[in-house]
Short mmCIF file of C-alpha atoms in Angstrom, two decimals:
data_model
loop_
_atom_site.label_atom_id
_atom_site.label_comp_id
_atom_site.label_asym_id
_atom_site.label_seq_id
_atom_site.Cartn_x
_atom_site.Cartn_y
_atom_site.Cartn_z
CA MET Y 1 -29.44 9.13 -17.57
CA SER Y 2 -26.07 9.82 -19.21
CA ASP Y 3 -22.67 9.56 -17.54
CA VAL Y 4 -23.08 9.73 -13.79
CA SER Y 5 -20.38 12.39 -13.63
CA ASP Y 6 -22.77 14.77 -15.43
CA ALA Y 7 -25.40 14.59 -12.69
CA LEU Y 8 -25.36 12.83 -9.34
CA ALA Y 9 -28.92 11.63 -8.97
CA GLY Y 10 -28.81 11.09 -5.24
CA GLY Y 11 -26.54 13.97 -4.32
CA VAL Y 12 -28.16 17.34 -3.60
CA PRO Y 13 -26.76 20.47 -1.90
CA ASP Y 14 -27.99 19.56 1.58
CA GLY Y 15 -26.76 15.97 1.48
CA GLN Y 16 -26.82 12.54 -0.10
CA ARG Y 17 -30.18 10.73 -0.33
CA LEU Y 18 -30.91 7.08 0.48
CA PHE Y 19 -31.65 4.72 -2.41
CA ILE Y 20 -34.80 2.71 -1.67
CA GLY Y 21 -37.04 0.94 -4.15
CA GLY Y 22 -35.55 2.77 -7.12
CA SER Y 23 -36.05 6.25 -5.59
CA TRP Y 24 -33.71 8.70 -3.92
CA VAL Y 25 -35.27 9.27 -0.51
CA ALA Y 26 -34.64 11.93 2.15
CA PRO Y 27 -33.40 10.36 5.39
CA ASP Y 28 -35.65 10.43 8.45
CA ASN Y 29 -32.78 11.18 10.82
CA GLY Y 30 -30.99 13.91 8.87
CA PHE Y 31 -27.39 13.84 7.76
CA TYR Y 32 -23.91 13.44 9.16
CA GLU Y 33 -20.55 14.69 7.92
CA VAL Y 34 -18.09 12.39 6.18
CA THR Y 35 -14.52 13.37 7.08
CA ASP Y 36 -11.42 13.27 4.89
CA PRO Y 37 -8.86 11.42 7.05
CA ALA Y 38 -5.98 13.22 5.33
CA THR Y 39 -7.19 16.82 5.72
CA GLU Y 40 -9.88 16.45 8.43
CA GLY Y 41 -12.13 18.46 6.11
CA VAL Y 42 -15.71 17.59 5.23
CA VAL Y 43 -16.13 15.44 2.12
CA GLY Y 44 -19.92 15.53 2.10
CA ARG Y 45 -23.06 14.83 4.10
CA ALA Y 46 -24.32 11.27 4.29
CA PRO Y 47 -27.88 10.23 5.17
CA GLU Y 48 -28.95 8.80 8.53
CA ALA Y 49 -31.63 6.24 7.85
CA SER Y 50 -34.25 5.27 10.39
CA ARG Y 51 -35.02 1.68 11.32
CA GLU Y 52 -38.29 2.00 9.43
CA GLN Y 53 -36.49 3.10 6.27
CA VAL Y 54 -34.17 0.10 6.47
CA TYR Y 55 -37.17 -2.19 6.77
CA ALA Y 56 -38.76 -0.41 3.80
CA ALA Y 57 -35.59 -1.02 1.77
CA ALA Y 58 -35.66 -4.72 2.66
CA ALA Y 59 -39.34 -4.90 1.72
CA ALA Y 60 -38.57 -3.27 -1.64
CA ALA Y 61 -35.87 -5.86 -2.24
CA ARG Y 62 -38.32 -8.63 -1.36
CA GLU Y 63 -40.90 -7.28 -3.82
CA ALA Y 64 -38.30 -7.03 -6.58
CA PHE Y 65 -36.84 -10.49 -5.97
CA GLY Y 66 -39.42 -12.53 -7.88
CA PRO Y 67 -39.20 -10.62 -11.18
CA TRP Y 68 -35.42 -10.19 -10.98
CA SER Y 69 -34.76 -13.86 -10.17
CA ARG Y 70 -36.85 -14.83 -13.20
CA THR Y 71 -35.01 -12.40 -15.49
CA PRO Y 72 -32.76 -14.37 -17.87
CA ALA Y 73 -29.17 -14.58 -16.65
CA GLU Y 74 -27.97 -12.95 -19.88
CA GLU Y 75 -30.11 -9.86 -19.19
CA ARG Y 76 -28.87 -9.62 -15.61
CA ALA Y 77 -25.31 -9.92 -16.90
CA ALA Y 78 -25.91 -7.14 -19.41
CA VAL Y 79 -26.91 -4.78 -16.57
CA LEU Y 80 -23.67 -5.57 -14.72
CA ASP Y 81 -21.65 -5.05 -17.88
CA ARG Y 82 -23.25 -1.66 -18.53
CA ALA Y 83 -22.59 -0.67 -14.91
CA ALA Y 84 -18.92 -1.58 -15.36
CA GLY Y 85 -18.78 0.68 -18.43
CA ILE Y 86 -20.28 3.59 -16.49
CA ILE Y 87 -17.76 3.07 -13.70
CA ARG Y 88 -14.91 3.01 -16.22
CA ARG Y 89 -16.05 6.30 -17.79
CA ASN Y 90 -16.22 7.93 -14.37
CA LEU Y 91 -13.11 6.30 -12.89
CA LEU Y 92 -11.26 9.52 -12.07
CA PRO Y 93 -14.05 11.38 -10.24
CA TYR Y 94 -15.06 8.18 -8.48
CA ALA Y 95 -11.45 7.62 -7.40
CA GLU Y 96 -11.18 11.19 -6.14
CA LEU Y 97 -14.23 10.65 -3.95
CA ALA Y 98 -12.96 7.29 -2.70
CA GLN Y 99 -9.62 8.86 -1.86
CA ALA Y 100 -11.27 11.72 0.01
CA GLU Y 101 -13.43 9.33 2.05
CA SER Y 102 -10.89 6.59 2.78
CA GLY Y 103 -7.49 8.32 2.68
CA ALA Y 104 -6.14 5.92 0.04
CA THR Y 105 -3.20 6.96 -2.11
CA THR Y 106 -4.01 7.97 -5.68
CA GLY Y 107 -2.76 4.72 -7.18
CA THR Y 108 -4.70 2.64 -4.68
CA ALA Y 109 -7.91 4.62 -5.13
CA ARG Y 110 -7.78 4.31 -8.91
CA ALA Y 111 -6.52 0.76 -9.32
CA MET Y 112 -7.37 -1.21 -6.19
CA GLN Y 113 -10.58 0.54 -5.22
CA VAL Y 114 -12.52 1.78 -8.26
CA GLY Y 115 -10.52 -0.32 -10.74
CA VAL Y 116 -11.10 -3.57 -8.89
CA GLY Y 117 -14.73 -2.64 -8.30
CA MET Y 118 -15.21 -2.18 -12.04
CA ALA Y 119 -13.41 -5.47 -12.75
CA ARG Y 120 -15.72 -7.32 -10.39
CA PHE Y 121 -18.82 -6.08 -12.23
CA ARG Y 122 -17.19 -7.21 -15.48
CA ARG Y 123 -16.31 -10.59 -13.97
CA TYR Y 124 -19.86 -11.35 -12.90
CA ALA Y 125 -21.27 -10.17 -16.22
CA LYS Y 126 -19.93 -13.52 -17.44
CA VAL Y 127 -22.80 -16.02 -17.40
CA GLU Y 128 -21.89 -19.37 -15.86
CA PRO Y 129 -23.90 -22.63 -15.88
CA VAL Y 130 -26.21 -23.15 -12.92
CA GLU Y 131 -27.38 -26.66 -13.88
CA GLN Y 132 -25.28 -29.79 -13.38
CA PRO Y 133 -26.61 -33.11 -14.70
CA LEU Y 134 -25.77 -35.98 -12.35
CA PRO Y 135 -25.12 -39.60 -13.40
CA PRO Y 136 -28.27 -41.74 -13.55
CA GLN Y 137 -28.68 -44.29 -10.79
CA ILE Y 138 -30.47 -47.65 -10.74
CA ASN Y 139 -32.79 -47.74 -7.74
CA GLU Y 140 -33.34 -51.40 -6.80
CA ALA Y 141 -35.66 -50.76 -3.86
CA GLY Y 142 -38.08 -48.00 -4.69
CA PRO Y 143 -41.11 -47.36 -2.44
CA PHE Y 144 -43.37 -49.11 -4.95
CA GLY Y 145 -41.00 -52.00 -5.61
CA GLY Y 146 -39.06 -52.89 -8.73
CA ALA Y 147 -35.92 -51.37 -10.20
CA ALA Y 148 -36.04 -47.89 -11.70
CA VAL Y 149 -33.54 -45.62 -13.39
CA MET Y 150 -33.41 -42.33 -11.51
CA GLY Y 151 -32.15 -39.18 -13.18
CA ALA Y 152 -30.98 -36.15 -11.21
CA LEU Y 153 -30.10 -32.53 -11.78
CA ALA Y 154 -28.36 -30.16 -9.34
CA LEU Y 155 -29.49 -26.54 -9.71
CA ARG Y 156 -28.20 -23.35 -8.18
CA GLN Y 157 -31.06 -21.09 -7.08
CA PRO Y 158 -30.76 -17.54 -5.71
CA VAL Y 159 -30.98 -17.21 -1.94
CA GLY Y 160 -33.37 -14.24 -2.00
CA VAL Y 161 -32.78 -10.86 -0.36
CA VAL Y 162 -29.14 -10.35 0.64
CA THR Y 163 -27.98 -7.72 3.11
CA CYS Y 164 -24.44 -6.59 2.21
CA ILE Y 165 -22.60 -4.86 5.06
CA THR Y 166 -19.31 -3.50 3.79
CA SER Y 167 -15.98 -2.43 5.29
CA TYR Y 168 -14.44 1.04 5.32
CA ASN Y 169 -11.03 0.10 3.96
CA ASN Y 170 -12.24 -0.33 0.38
CA PRO Y 171 -15.54 1.41 -0.44
CA TRP Y 172 -15.50 0.04 -4.02
CA ALA Y 173 -13.97 -3.42 -4.32
CA ASN Y 174 -15.63 -4.78 -1.18
CA PRO Y 175 -19.21 -3.71 -2.04
CA ALA Y 176 -18.75 -4.71 -5.70
CA GLY Y 177 -17.53 -8.12 -4.60
CA LYS Y 178 -20.84 -8.65 -2.82
CA ILE Y 179 -23.34 -6.83 -5.03
CA ALA Y 180 -22.17 -8.12 -8.43
CA PRO Y 181 -22.24 -11.90 -7.76
CA ALA Y 182 -25.43 -11.57 -5.72
CA LEU Y 183 -27.21 -9.82 -8.60
CA ALA Y 184 -25.72 -12.18 -11.18
CA MET Y 185 -27.29 -15.12 -9.32
CA GLY Y 186 -30.71 -13.43 -9.28
CA ASN Y 187 -30.72 -12.11 -5.72
CA THR Y 188 -31.75 -8.60 -4.73
CA VAL Y 189 -29.64 -6.59 -2.28
CA LEU Y 190 -29.86 -4.23 0.65
CA VAL Y 191 -26.47 -2.55 1.04
CA LYS Y 192 -25.39 -0.98 4.31
CA PRO Y 193 -22.00 0.73 3.76
CA ALA Y 194 -19.48 1.54 6.45
CA PRO Y 195 -20.36 4.89 8.05
CA GLN Y 196 -16.88 6.32 7.43
CA ASP Y 197 -17.05 6.25 3.60
CA PRO Y 198 -20.59 5.59 2.34
CA LEU Y 199 -20.71 8.14 -0.48
CA SER Y 200 -18.79 5.90 -2.87
CA VAL Y 201 -21.33 3.12 -2.39
CA TYR Y 202 -24.11 5.48 -3.45
CA ARG Y 203 -22.11 6.09 -6.64
CA ILE Y 204 -22.26 2.33 -7.26
CA ALA Y 205 -26.04 2.51 -6.86
CA GLU Y 206 -26.16 5.38 -9.36
CA ALA Y 207 -24.11 3.43 -11.86
CA LEU Y 208 -26.45 0.44 -11.53
CA GLU Y 209 -29.51 2.66 -11.82
CA ALA Y 210 -28.10 4.21 -14.99
CA ALA Y 211 -27.32 0.70 -16.26
CA GLY Y 212 -31.00 -0.20 -16.04
CA VAL Y 213 -31.29 -2.19 -12.83
CA PRO Y 214 -35.03 -2.43 -11.99
CA PRO Y 215 -36.42 -0.59 -8.92
CA GLY Y 216 -35.89 -2.43 -5.65
CA VAL Y 217 -33.19 -4.76 -6.93
CA VAL Y 218 -30.50 -2.57 -5.33
CA ASN Y 219 -31.12 -0.53 -2.17
CA VAL Y 220 -28.58 1.48 -0.16
CA VAL Y 221 -29.08 2.78 3.38
CA SER Y 222 -26.50 4.30 5.69
CA GLY Y 223 -26.09 5.69 9.17
CA THR Y 224 -23.80 5.97 12.15
CA GLY Y 225 -26.15 4.39 14.66
CA VAL Y 226 -26.33 0.69 15.44
CA GLU Y 227 -30.04 0.60 14.59
CA VAL Y 228 -29.32 0.78 10.84
CA GLY Y 229 -27.13 -2.31 10.87
CA GLU Y 230 -29.42 -4.14 13.28
CA ALA Y 231 -32.46 -3.52 11.08
CA ALA Y 232 -30.55 -4.62 7.96
CA VAL Y 233 -29.81 -7.95 9.67
CA ASP Y 234 -33.01 -8.69 11.61
CA SER Y 235 -35.52 -7.68 8.94
CA PRO Y 236 -37.82 -10.64 8.25
CA ASP Y 237 -37.47 -9.86 4.52
CA VAL Y 238 -33.72 -10.64 4.59
CA ASP Y 239 -32.63 -14.19 3.70
CA MET Y 240 -28.84 -13.82 3.87
CA VAL Y 241 -26.23 -11.51 5.37
CA SER Y 242 -22.86 -10.94 3.72
CA PHE Y 243 -20.60 -9.08 6.16
CA THR Y 244 -17.02 -7.82 6.08
CA GLY Y 245 -15.69 -6.39 9.32
CA SER Y 246 -14.51 -7.25 12.80
CA THR Y 247 -14.93 -10.65 14.39
CA ALA Y 248 -16.77 -9.14 17.36
CA VAL Y 249 -19.45 -7.59 15.16
CA GLY Y 250 -19.58 -10.72 12.99
CA GLN Y 251 -20.34 -12.82 16.06
CA ARG Y 252 -23.27 -10.59 16.99
CA ILE Y 253 -24.62 -10.74 13.42
CA ALA Y 254 -24.27 -14.53 13.41
CA GLU Y 255 -26.39 -14.77 16.57
CA VAL Y 256 -29.22 -12.90 14.87
CA CYS Y 257 -28.83 -14.94 11.68
CA GLY Y 258 -28.95 -18.14 13.71
CA ARG Y 259 -32.27 -17.23 15.26
CA GLY Y 260 -33.75 -16.56 11.83
CA MET Y 261 -31.90 -19.39 10.02
CA LYS Y 262 -30.45 -16.82 7.62
CA ARG Y 263 -27.58 -17.80 5.36
CA GLN Y 264 -24.24 -16.13 6.23
CA LEU Y 265 -21.05 -15.13 4.46
CA MET Y 266 -18.57 -13.66 6.92
CA GLU Y 267 -15.14 -12.18 6.18
CA LEU Y 268 -13.83 -11.23 9.58
CA GLY Y 269 -10.55 -10.36 11.29
CA GLY Y 270 -7.06 -11.58 10.56
CA LYS Y 271 -3.61 -11.77 12.10
CA GLY Y 272 -1.73 -13.28 9.19
CA ALA Y 273 1.44 -15.19 10.00
CA ALA Y 274 4.39 -14.69 7.66
CA VAL Y 275 6.68 -17.70 8.17
CA VAL Y 276 10.19 -16.89 6.95
CA PHE Y 277 12.71 -19.74 6.83
CA ASP Y 278 16.47 -19.33 6.81
CA ASP Y 279 16.71 -20.24 3.11
CA ALA Y 280 14.19 -17.59 2.04
CA ASP Y 281 14.87 -14.68 -0.29
CA LEU Y 282 14.89 -12.10 2.50
CA GLU Y 283 14.53 -9.14 0.16
CA SER Y 284 11.39 -10.65 -1.32
CA ALA Y 285 10.06 -11.44 2.14
CA ALA Y 286 10.74 -7.91 3.39
CA LEU Y 287 8.97 -6.39 0.39
CA GLY Y 288 5.97 -8.66 0.88
CA ILE Y 289 5.72 -8.09 4.61
CA GLY Y 290 6.28 -4.38 4.03
CA THR Y 291 2.94 -4.13 2.25
CA THR Y 292 1.44 -4.07 5.75
CA PHE Y 293 2.92 -0.61 6.18
CA SER Y 294 1.72 0.81 2.89
CA PHE Y 295 -1.34 -1.01 1.52
CA TYR Y 296 -4.37 0.79 3.05
CA SER Y 297 -1.94 1.85 5.80
CA GLY Y 298 -2.22 -1.63 7.28
CA GLN Y 299 -6.01 -1.49 7.45
CA ILE Y 300 -6.51 -4.81 5.74
CA CYS Y 301 -7.31 -8.19 7.26
CA THR Y 302 -5.09 -10.10 4.82
CA ALA Y 303 -1.88 -8.30 5.84
CA PRO Y 304 1.14 -10.35 7.01
CA THR Y 305 1.28 -8.56 10.35
CA ARG Y 306 2.74 -11.40 12.45
CA VAL Y 307 6.23 -12.29 11.26
CA LEU Y 308 7.66 -15.62 12.38
CA VAL Y 309 11.31 -15.80 11.34
CA GLN Y 310 13.93 -18.52 11.82
CA ARG Y 311 16.59 -17.41 14.30
CA ALA Y 312 19.49 -17.74 11.87
CA VAL Y 313 18.12 -14.88 9.75
CA HIS Y 314 16.09 -13.05 12.41
CA ASP Y 315 18.39 -10.07 12.82
CA ARG Y 316 18.92 -9.63 9.09
CA LEU Y 317 15.20 -9.62 8.35
CA VAL Y 318 14.45 -7.20 11.20
CA GLU Y 319 17.13 -4.87 9.86
CA GLN Y 320 15.73 -5.03 6.31
CA LEU Y 321 12.18 -4.39 7.52
CA ALA Y 322 13.36 -1.46 9.64
CA VAL Y 323 15.16 0.13 6.68
CA TYR Y 324 12.11 -0.43 4.47
CA ALA Y 325 9.69 1.09 7.00
CA THR Y 326 11.90 4.09 7.72
CA HIS Y 327 12.16 5.08 4.06
CA LEU Y 328 8.42 5.03 3.29
CA LYS Y 329 6.99 8.49 2.75
CA VAL Y 330 4.04 9.22 5.04
CA GLY Y 331 1.73 12.07 4.16
CA ASP Y 332 -0.93 13.49 1.88
CA PRO Y 333 -2.27 10.59 -0.22
CA ARG Y 334 -2.79 13.00 -3.14
CA ASP Y 335 0.97 13.59 -3.34
CA PRO Y 336 2.41 11.23 -6.01
CA GLY Y 337 5.36 10.41 -3.76
CA THR Y 338 3.27 9.32 -0.79
CA VAL Y 339 3.35 5.62 0.05
CA VAL Y 340 1.58 5.61 3.43
CA GLY Y 341 -1.59 7.63 3.84
CA PRO Y 342 -3.70 8.17 6.95
CA VAL Y 343 -5.81 5.67 8.85
CA ILE Y 344 -9.55 6.16 8.69
CA SER Y 345 -10.20 8.30 11.78
CA ALA Y 346 -8.76 9.96 14.85
CA ALA Y 347 -10.32 7.27 17.03
CA HIS Y 348 -8.66 4.52 14.99
CA ARG Y 349 -5.31 6.31 15.04
CA ASP Y 350 -5.56 6.44 18.84
CA ARG Y 351 -6.38 2.73 18.92
CA VAL Y 352 -3.37 1.78 16.79
CA GLU Y 353 -1.07 3.99 18.84
CA SER Y 354 -2.39 2.43 22.04
CA TYR Y 355 -1.32 -0.99 20.75
CA VAL Y 356 2.19 0.30 20.05
CA GLU Y 357 2.38 1.62 23.61
CA LEU Y 358 1.02 -1.68 24.89
CA GLY Y 359 3.76 -3.48 22.97
CA ARG Y 360 6.37 -1.36 24.72
CA LYS Y 361 4.88 -2.20 28.11
CA GLU Y 362 4.79 -5.90 27.21
CA GLY Y 363 8.52 -5.80 26.47
CA ALA Y 364 8.63 -5.42 22.71
CA ARG Y 365 11.39 -3.33 21.17
CA VAL Y 366 10.32 -0.53 18.83
CA VAL Y 367 12.75 -0.84 15.93
CA ALA Y 368 11.05 1.64 13.61
CA GLY Y 369 8.21 4.12 13.98
CA GLY Y 370 6.37 4.35 17.25
CA VAL Y 371 6.08 8.14 17.07
CA ARG Y 372 3.26 10.10 15.46
CA PRO Y 373 4.40 11.73 12.19
CA PRO Y 374 4.87 15.52 12.51
CA LEU Y 375 2.00 16.54 10.25
CA ASP Y 376 -0.40 19.39 10.98
CA ARG Y 377 -3.55 17.60 9.91
CA GLY Y 378 -4.72 14.09 9.24
CA PHE Y 379 -4.88 10.81 11.09
CA TYR Y 380 -1.40 9.45 10.43
CA VAL Y 381 0.46 6.56 12.03
CA ALA Y 382 4.12 5.94 11.28
CA PRO Y 383 5.04 2.48 9.93
CA THR Y 384 6.03 0.66 13.11
CA LEU Y 385 8.10 -2.48 13.62
CA LEU Y 386 8.09 -4.31 16.96
CA ALA Y 387 10.80 -6.91 17.62
CA ASP Y 388 11.69 -9.10 20.61
CA CYS Y 389 8.06 -10.18 20.76
CA THR Y 390 6.78 -13.34 22.41
CA PRO Y 391 3.72 -15.40 21.40
CA ASP Y 392 1.71 -14.44 24.49
CA MET Y 393 1.85 -10.67 23.89
CA ARG Y 394 -1.43 -8.99 23.00
CA VAL Y 395 0.24 -7.19 20.10
CA VAL Y 396 1.05 -10.63 18.68
CA ARG Y 397 -2.37 -12.15 19.31
CA GLU Y 398 -4.82 -9.31 18.57
CA GLU Y 399 -5.68 -7.62 15.28
CA ILE Y 400 -4.30 -4.07 15.28
CA PHE Y 401 -5.49 -3.06 11.78
CA GLY Y 402 -2.80 -0.50 11.14
CA PRO Y 403 0.77 -0.17 9.82
CA VAL Y 404 2.27 -2.24 12.64
CA VAL Y 405 4.31 -5.44 12.21
CA VAL Y 406 5.43 -7.71 15.06
CA VAL Y 407 8.32 -10.19 14.86
CA VAL Y 408 8.67 -13.49 16.74
CA PRO Y 409 11.65 -15.88 16.26
CA PHE Y 410 11.39 -19.66 15.87
CA GLU Y 411 13.88 -22.54 15.83
CA ASP Y 412 12.56 -25.16 13.41
CA GLU Y 413 9.70 -26.10 11.11
CA GLU Y 414 7.54 -27.70 13.79
CA GLU Y 415 7.78 -24.66 16.04
CA ALA Y 416 6.97 -22.37 13.12
CA ILE Y 417 3.78 -24.31 12.36
CA THR Y 418 2.79 -24.38 16.03
CA LEU Y 419 3.28 -20.63 16.40
CA ALA Y 420 1.46 -19.83 13.18
CA ASN Y 421 -1.56 -21.90 14.20
CA ASP Y 422 -1.58 -20.50 17.74
CA SER Y 423 -4.10 -17.80 16.86
CA ASP Y 424 -7.82 -17.16 17.06
CA TYR Y 425 -7.61 -16.12 13.42
CA GLY Y 426 -6.99 -18.02 10.22
CA LEU Y 427 -7.59 -15.87 7.15
CA ILE Y 428 -4.38 -15.77 5.08
CA ASP Y 429 -0.90 -16.89 6.12
CA TYR Y 430 2.34 -16.71 4.15
CA VAL Y 431 5.44 -18.86 3.77
CA TRP Y 432 8.81 -17.78 2.40
CA SER Y 433 11.35 -20.51 1.65
CA GLY Y 434 13.79 -21.44 -1.08
CA ASP Y 435 12.68 -25.06 -0.64
CA ILE Y 436 9.33 -25.19 -2.49
CA ALA Y 437 8.57 -28.69 -1.25
CA ARG Y 438 8.93 -27.52 2.33
CA ALA Y 439 6.91 -24.36 1.65
CA PHE Y 440 3.98 -26.39 0.34
CA ARG Y 441 4.35 -28.96 3.13
CA VAL Y 442 4.09 -26.19 5.71
CA ALA Y 443 1.27 -24.43 3.82
CA ARG Y 444 -0.89 -27.55 3.98
CA ARG Y 445 -0.53 -27.67 7.76
CA LEU Y 446 -1.46 -24.04 8.37
CA ARG Y 447 -4.99 -23.50 9.68
CA ALA Y 448 -5.81 -20.65 7.35
CA GLY Y 449 -8.26 -20.18 4.50
CA GLY Y 450 -5.45 -19.15 2.18
CA VAL Y 451 -1.66 -19.38 2.09
CA GLY Y 452 0.72 -17.37 -0.05
CA VAL Y 453 3.98 -19.10 -0.96
CA ASN Y 454 6.78 -16.59 -1.61
CA THR Y 455 4.17 -13.94 -2.46
CA VAL Y 456 1.47 -11.71 -0.99
CA GLY Y 457 -0.38 -11.66 -4.33
CA ARG Y 458 -3.87 -13.04 -4.83
CA ASN Y 459 -5.44 -15.12 -7.59
CA MET Y 460 -8.90 -13.58 -7.95
CA GLU Y 461 -10.47 -16.89 -8.98
CA ALA Y 462 -9.17 -18.72 -5.90
CA PRO Y 463 -11.60 -19.17 -2.98
CA PHE Y 464 -11.30 -16.49 -0.31
CA GLY Y 465 -12.35 -16.85 3.32
CA GLY Y 466 -11.12 -17.86 6.72
CA PHE Y 467 -10.81 -20.61 9.29
CA LYS Y 468 -11.66 -20.15 12.96
CA LYS Y 469 -12.70 -16.59 13.93
CA SER Y 470 -11.69 -15.21 10.53
CA GLY Y 471 -15.01 -16.05 8.97
CA VAL Y 472 -17.57 -18.40 7.49
CA GLY Y 473 -17.90 -19.29 3.81
CA ARG Y 474 -15.92 -18.55 0.65
CA ASP Y 475 -16.26 -16.04 -2.15
CA VAL Y 476 -14.32 -14.58 -5.11
CA GLY Y 477 -14.53 -15.99 -8.64
CA SER Y 478 -17.04 -18.79 -9.12
CA TYR Y 479 -17.02 -19.38 -5.36
CA ALA Y 480 -18.95 -16.13 -4.90
CA LEU Y 481 -21.70 -17.43 -7.17
CA HIS Y 482 -21.90 -20.50 -4.95
CA ALA Y 483 -21.96 -18.32 -1.84
CA TYR Y 484 -24.99 -16.36 -3.05
CA SER Y 485 -27.00 -19.40 -4.11
CA GLU Y 486 -28.75 -22.45 -2.72
CA VAL Y 487 -28.41 -25.91 -4.24
CA GLN Y 488 -31.60 -27.62 -5.32
CA ALA Y 489 -31.86 -31.24 -6.49
CA ILE Y 490 -34.46 -32.37 -9.02
CA VAL Y 491 -34.82 -36.14 -9.28
CA TRP Y 492 -37.01 -38.04 -11.76
CA GLN Y 493 -37.72 -41.57 -12.87
CA GLY Y 494 -36.41 -42.29 -16.35
#
C-alpha cells in the first residue's frame, strides 16, 4: 500500500470498518455518527463492535503475540519508524480529521495531536537495552552447602496482550503513547478508542498496516456501548490494561483487572494546583495558568485549574487572569485567529456550564466568562474565572475538564502546601516563585506525580503519572518501556 492518503483501507462509503487480525471487518452492530463539535455536522460513521468481535480481536492479538515478541527488537523498531514516516507524509489530512473529530485548533491538531503522535512512534523506534547484568554475589549457604559465586541478569520481557483504552481529548498523541512503546517491547495490542473521535485511531492502524505490522499485532475496535470497553478489559486473552480517562471509570476497570490479576497503567483525573507566591513573576504565572482556557479548551487532566495564590498578590493575579481570559478568541477552530475551540459534545458543554452555575451558588464570584458564547453552532464554553473560592467548594475539589479556573487565597508556605495536598487528585501541580530554593522545597512536599516549577511545560523523557486517585504507574520516555514489560531474573552458578 502506498501513502494512506491515496486510499483509506478501512474507510468505505457506508462507514469505517473494524481492524481485527489484520483485516478490515464490518461491525456486527452497525455504525454511529461522529460529530464535529465545532459545526455539529457529521464527520463520518464509526463502527459499533459486538462483544464477540472484541473477544475475537483479543484472540487475534494473543495468537500474534508469540511471533511478534520473538521478532528482533530492531525489526519491530523499523516498523514503528516506517509508520512515523507514513504519518509525517499524511500529516495535513490526518490533522484535518483530528480537528473535525475533536474540535482542536489547527495548530494543536497539527503539532500537539498528529505531530506528537508521529514523534512518539519515532521515539520508540529507538532500540533500548532490555538486559541488565547484576553484580556477582558469593553465596555462603547454598542448599547443597559450600560457597558459590552466583551470577544474575535482569531482563525485561513483554507483558503480552495489552488493551489500550484512549481518551477523546487527543486522538493521536494518547493512542501513540500507548501503542508505540507496547509494540516496541514486543507486546500486541487491542485498542479501544474514545467513542467521540475514533476515526483518527483507525488512521493509526492504517499507517501501521502500511508499515508492515503483522496481522493481529494491532487491533482496533470501537463503539458507544459499555459492552465494547467491558469486553476489552475482561477478555481472558488480555494481560494488561492501559487506560486514560476519568477516575470513576478507572476504578471500575481496576476492579476487573484485580480479579484477573491483570497489569494496569492508569492515567486518571486531575485537579492541578498552581501555587503562586508573592515573589512570583505574575505575568509568567498568568500565561501558564491561562493555558487551561486555551489548550484543548481545558479538556486536559494536567491543566493548572486550581490556583492557590498568596494574599499579597491575589487581586493582581486575578485581574491579570481576567484580562487574559477576556481577550481570548473563542470560535471556529479552523480560523487562524481562534485560540479557544469547542468542548467535545453538547452533553459535556452542559456539564461544564453546570459547574459554573454551581460555583455561583456556592458563593464564588464570576470574574470572567460564565456566559455561553453567542455562536450559532458548536459546543462552546467561554473561558471562565471563578474567584472568592474556598477549599470546600465542589468547583475547587472536583475535576471540571473545561476552560474553568478557580482561585483560592493562602497566607503562607505551610498553608499553600496543605491546600495543594487537600485533594483526591495528584497528577501535576505547579509552583511559581522567584525563590528557586523555596519552589523546589515546596515541590518536594506536594503529593503529585509531577511538579512544574515556573513552567507548565513537560520534559517528554520525565516519568508521567499520578498519586492518589490520579492514577497507577508511570509512562513516557523509557518509563513507558518499563510500564509495558515485566522484569525477569535469571540466576546461575559461576
